[in-house]
Short mmCIF file of C-alpha atoms in Angstrom, two decimals:
data_model
loop_
_atom_site.label_atom_id
_atom_site.label_comp_id
_atom_site.label_asym_id
_atom_site.label_seq_id
_atom_site.Cartn_x
_atom_site.Cartn_y
_atom_site.Cartn_z
CA MET A 98 8.27 1.35 -20.05
CA MET A 99 8.81 -0.57 -23.21
CA LYS A 100 6.86 -3.52 -21.91
CA LEU A 101 3.87 -1.31 -21.23
CA LEU A 102 3.87 0.09 -24.78
CA ALA A 103 3.99 -3.49 -26.21
CA PHE A 104 0.73 -4.55 -24.49
CA PRO A 105 -2.19 -2.09 -25.15
CA LYS A 106 -4.30 -3.82 -22.39
CA ILE A 107 -2.62 -3.44 -19.07
CA CYS A 108 -5.25 -4.25 -16.52
CA SER A 109 -8.90 -5.32 -16.69
CA GLY A 110 -11.52 -5.02 -13.91
CA LEU A 111 -9.76 -2.04 -12.44
CA GLN A 112 -11.84 0.21 -10.19
CA VAL A 113 -10.90 3.81 -9.62
CA HIS A 114 -12.66 6.55 -7.67
CA GLY A 115 -12.23 10.36 -7.88
CA THR A 116 -13.86 13.59 -9.03
CA ILE A 117 -15.06 14.09 -12.52
CA THR A 118 -13.42 17.04 -14.40
CA ASN A 119 -13.02 18.07 -18.05
CA LEU A 120 -16.23 16.34 -19.08
CA LYS A 121 -16.63 15.97 -22.88
CA THR A 122 -18.91 13.80 -24.97
CA ASN A 123 -16.75 10.71 -25.04
CA ASP A 124 -14.36 11.13 -22.07
CA CYS A 125 -13.62 12.88 -18.87
CA VAL A 126 -10.68 13.21 -16.45
CA LEU A 127 -10.99 11.66 -13.09
CA VAL A 128 -8.90 13.46 -10.36
CA ASP A 129 -7.95 12.22 -6.89
CA GLY A 130 -5.47 14.46 -5.06
CA ASN A 131 -2.39 15.02 -7.31
CA TYR A 132 -3.38 12.23 -9.61
CA SER A 133 -5.50 12.21 -12.73
CA LEU A 134 -6.71 9.61 -15.29
CA THR A 135 -8.51 10.07 -18.59
CA VAL A 136 -11.63 7.92 -18.71
CA ASP A 137 -13.25 6.83 -22.00
CA ILE A 138 -16.98 6.97 -21.26
CA SER A 139 -18.17 6.45 -24.92
CA SER A 140 -19.67 3.06 -24.25
CA LEU A 141 -21.53 3.90 -21.05
CA VAL A 142 -25.13 4.93 -20.47
CA LEU A 143 -24.51 7.78 -18.06
CA PRO A 144 -26.82 8.29 -14.96
CA ASP A 145 -28.66 11.54 -14.60
CA THR A 146 -26.40 12.53 -11.74
CA PHE A 147 -23.24 12.37 -13.83
CA ALA A 148 -21.72 15.75 -13.90
CA GLU A 149 -18.44 17.68 -13.39
CA ASP A 150 -17.17 18.06 -9.75
CA LYS A 151 -19.15 14.92 -8.70
CA GLY A 152 -17.59 11.84 -7.19
CA ALA A 153 -17.66 8.61 -9.27
CA THR A 154 -16.27 5.18 -9.29
CA PHE A 155 -15.37 3.70 -12.65
CA THR A 156 -14.72 0.09 -13.45
CA GLY A 157 -12.97 -0.86 -16.74
CA VAL A 158 -9.85 -1.78 -18.68
CA LEU A 159 -6.73 0.22 -18.33
CA GLU A 160 -5.08 0.63 -21.77
CA MET A 161 -2.12 2.46 -23.26
CA GLN A 162 -3.19 4.68 -26.21
CA ASP A 163 -0.58 6.74 -27.92
CA GLY A 164 1.69 6.45 -24.88
CA VAL A 165 -1.02 7.64 -22.50
CA LEU A 166 -2.92 5.53 -19.92
CA ILE A 167 -6.70 5.54 -20.50
CA LEU A 168 -9.40 3.70 -18.59
CA LYS A 169 -12.08 2.33 -20.98
CA ALA A 170 -14.98 2.43 -18.59
CA GLU A 171 -17.42 -0.48 -18.43
CA GLU A 172 -19.40 0.71 -15.44
CA VAL A 173 -19.89 3.90 -13.41
CA GLN A 174 -21.22 4.38 -9.93
CA MET A 175 -21.87 7.89 -8.64
CA GLY A 176 -21.03 9.03 -5.22
CA CYS A 177 -18.82 7.62 -2.46
CA PRO A 178 -18.11 3.87 -2.89
CA SER A 179 -18.30 3.29 0.85
CA LYS A 180 -22.08 4.04 0.76
CA TYR A 181 -22.72 1.00 -1.50
CA GLU A 182 -20.58 -1.64 0.24
CA PRO A 183 -22.56 -4.18 2.28
CA LEU A 184 -22.51 -3.99 6.04
CA GLU A 185 -20.56 -6.66 7.83
CA GLU A 186 -22.70 -9.19 9.65
CA SER A 187 -22.03 -9.38 13.46
CA ALA A 188 -21.53 -12.85 14.90
#
C-alpha cells in the first residue's frame, strides 16, 4: 500500500462501467455489484441522458487522493458499452 500512496497517478486510460449513484455537482459514485468507485466529473461536459441509476462507462485516470482511489474522468459514454462496439466482420 505504501507504493500506491507514493504515486498519485496509478493508471491512465482506465475504462470502468457501472451504475451512477450519489450524483453531485463535481462527482458521482459508480457502482457495479459490490464494488464502487468515486468518479470526478468536474472536467466533463455531461450528456443530457446523464442521471442517477443510469449505466455509464467512464474513461480516465485513476488517482489516489487522501488515501482514496478516485477516477478523474476524461470521457463518459452512456448506456451499455456492448451497444457501441463495432461488429466483427465475417470472412
